[in-house]
Coordinates of C-alpha atoms in Angstrom, one line a residue:
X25 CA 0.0 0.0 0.0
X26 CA 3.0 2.4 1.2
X27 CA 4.0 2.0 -3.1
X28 CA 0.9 2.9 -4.4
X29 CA 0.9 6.2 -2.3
X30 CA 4.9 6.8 -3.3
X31 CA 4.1 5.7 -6.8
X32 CA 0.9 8.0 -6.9
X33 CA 2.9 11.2 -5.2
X34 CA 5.7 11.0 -7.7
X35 CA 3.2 10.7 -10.5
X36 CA 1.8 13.6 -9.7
X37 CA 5.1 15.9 -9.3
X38 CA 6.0 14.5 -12.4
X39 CA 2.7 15.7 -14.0
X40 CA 3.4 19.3 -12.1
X41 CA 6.9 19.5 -13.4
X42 CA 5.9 18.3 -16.9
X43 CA 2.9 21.0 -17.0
X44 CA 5.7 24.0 -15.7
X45 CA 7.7 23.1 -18.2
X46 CA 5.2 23.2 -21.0
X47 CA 2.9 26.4 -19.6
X48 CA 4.8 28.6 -22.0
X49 CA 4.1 27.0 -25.2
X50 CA 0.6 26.3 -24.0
X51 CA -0.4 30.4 -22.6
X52 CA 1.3 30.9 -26.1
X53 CA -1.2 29.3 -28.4
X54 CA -3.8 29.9 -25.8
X55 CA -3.1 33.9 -26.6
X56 CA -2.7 33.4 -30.4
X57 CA -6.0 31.9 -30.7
X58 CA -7.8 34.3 -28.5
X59 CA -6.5 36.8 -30.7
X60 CA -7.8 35.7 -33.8
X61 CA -11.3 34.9 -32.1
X62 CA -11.1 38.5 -31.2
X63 CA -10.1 39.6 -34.9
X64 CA -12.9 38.0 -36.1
X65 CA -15.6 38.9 -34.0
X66 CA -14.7 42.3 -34.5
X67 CA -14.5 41.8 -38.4
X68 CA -17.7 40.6 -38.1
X69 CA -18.9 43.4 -35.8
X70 CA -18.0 46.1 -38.1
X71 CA -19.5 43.6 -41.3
X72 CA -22.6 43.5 -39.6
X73 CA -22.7 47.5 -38.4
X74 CA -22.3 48.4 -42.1
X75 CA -25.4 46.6 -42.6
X76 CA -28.0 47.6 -39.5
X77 CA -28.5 50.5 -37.1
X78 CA -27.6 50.4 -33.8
X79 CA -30.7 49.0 -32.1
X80 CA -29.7 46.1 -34.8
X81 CA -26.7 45.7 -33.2
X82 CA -27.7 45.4 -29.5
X83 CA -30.1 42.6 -31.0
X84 CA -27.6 40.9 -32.9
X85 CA -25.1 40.7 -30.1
X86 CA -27.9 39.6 -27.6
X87 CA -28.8 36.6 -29.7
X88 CA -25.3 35.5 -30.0
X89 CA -24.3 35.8 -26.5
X90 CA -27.7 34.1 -25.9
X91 CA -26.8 31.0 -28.6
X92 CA -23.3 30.8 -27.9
X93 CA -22.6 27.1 -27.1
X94 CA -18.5 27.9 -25.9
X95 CA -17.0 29.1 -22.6
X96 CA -18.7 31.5 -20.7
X97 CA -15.6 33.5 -21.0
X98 CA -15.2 33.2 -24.8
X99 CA -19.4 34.0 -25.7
X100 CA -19.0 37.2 -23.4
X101 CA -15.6 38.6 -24.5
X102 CA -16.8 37.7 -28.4
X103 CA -20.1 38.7 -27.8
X104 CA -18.6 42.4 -26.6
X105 CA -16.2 42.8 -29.2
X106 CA -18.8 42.0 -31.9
X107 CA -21.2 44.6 -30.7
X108 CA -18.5 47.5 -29.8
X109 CA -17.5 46.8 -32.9
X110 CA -21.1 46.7 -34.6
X111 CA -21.9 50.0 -33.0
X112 CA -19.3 52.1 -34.1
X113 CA -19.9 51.3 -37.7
X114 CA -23.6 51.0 -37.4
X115 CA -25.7 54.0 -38.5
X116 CA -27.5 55.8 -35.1
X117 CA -31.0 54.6 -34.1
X118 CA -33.0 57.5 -33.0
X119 CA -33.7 57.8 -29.0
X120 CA -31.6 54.5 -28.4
X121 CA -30.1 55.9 -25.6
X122 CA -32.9 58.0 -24.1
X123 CA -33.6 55.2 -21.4
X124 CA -30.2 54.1 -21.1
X125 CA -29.0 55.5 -17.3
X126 CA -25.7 56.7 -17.0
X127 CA -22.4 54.8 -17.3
X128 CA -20.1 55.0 -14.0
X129 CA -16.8 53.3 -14.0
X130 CA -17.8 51.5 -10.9
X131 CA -21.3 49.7 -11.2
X132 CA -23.7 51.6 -9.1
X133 CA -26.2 49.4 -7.3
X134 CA -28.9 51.5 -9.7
X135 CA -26.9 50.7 -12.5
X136 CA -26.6 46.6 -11.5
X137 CA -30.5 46.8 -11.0
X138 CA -31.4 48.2 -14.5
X139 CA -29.2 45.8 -16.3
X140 CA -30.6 42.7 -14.0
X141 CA -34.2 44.0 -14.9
X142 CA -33.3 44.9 -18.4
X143 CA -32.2 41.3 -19.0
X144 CA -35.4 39.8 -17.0
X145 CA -37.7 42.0 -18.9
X146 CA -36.0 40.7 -22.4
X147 CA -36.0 37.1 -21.3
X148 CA -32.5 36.5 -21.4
X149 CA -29.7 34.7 -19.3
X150 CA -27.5 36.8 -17.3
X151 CA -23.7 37.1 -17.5
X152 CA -24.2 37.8 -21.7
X153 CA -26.9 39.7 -21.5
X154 CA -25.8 41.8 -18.9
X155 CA -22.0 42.7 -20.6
X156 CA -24.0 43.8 -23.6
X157 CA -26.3 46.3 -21.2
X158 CA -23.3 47.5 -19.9
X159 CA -21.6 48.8 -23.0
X160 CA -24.5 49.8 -24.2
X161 CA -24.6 52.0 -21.3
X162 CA -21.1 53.0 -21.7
X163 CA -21.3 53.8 -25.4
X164 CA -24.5 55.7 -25.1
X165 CA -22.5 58.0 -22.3
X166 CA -20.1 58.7 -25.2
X167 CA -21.5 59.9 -27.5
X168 CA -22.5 63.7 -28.2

């Protein structure tokens, strides 16, 4: 029994060692494919913003935060490229941001409320739906 535990303990700092050793090589594609997810999503933010308004874009980037089947990590980060992107080559939609409460740095609790109810009152799941109501909130508070 005393060689299992030995054998099993050395296993495992051989795995630890082995997975040190490799980290570079692994953050390195890790980063290179992030970076053309986040390429593309914004290639095919600006594609789509050519095409819609900006009230398209908010939809568009709901439903594919909403549909994404990856990471919760990947579907938010390529769900708010996409629509930053969208936006700022979309044409404006009158009174879009006429509702929209102010963007603070720092989430108010007001502000945390109105996206929470925002996403309730649309149907949708949180953590997506909420980035989106977020930046839409920031980039209605910059514009003129």
């Amino acid at each position: 029994m005393r060689r299992f535990w030995l054998g099993l303990l050395l296993a495992i700092i051989v795995g630890v060692f082995y997975s040190w050793l490799n980290a570079p090589e692994w953050l390195e594609g890790w980063n290179e494919e992030h970076q053309q997810m986040v390429e593309q999503q914004r290639q095919a933010g600006i594609a789509a913003g050519i095409e819609t308004d900006q009230q398209g874009c908010v939809s568009e980037a709901l439903q594919r935060v909403e549909s994404c089947q990856e990471s919760e990590y990947r579907c938010t980060v390529s769900g708010g490229t996409f629509f930053k992107a969208c936006w700022e080559s979309s044409q404006p939609s009158v009174g879009i941001c006429n509702t929209i409460p102010a963007y603070h740095e720092t989430a108010t609790e007001d502000d945390k409320a109105w996206v929470k109810d925002r996403c309730t009152e649309l149907g949708l799941r949180a953590t997506g739906c909420r980035l989106i109501m977020r930046q839409q909130q920031q980039l209605c508070g910059a514009q003129p």
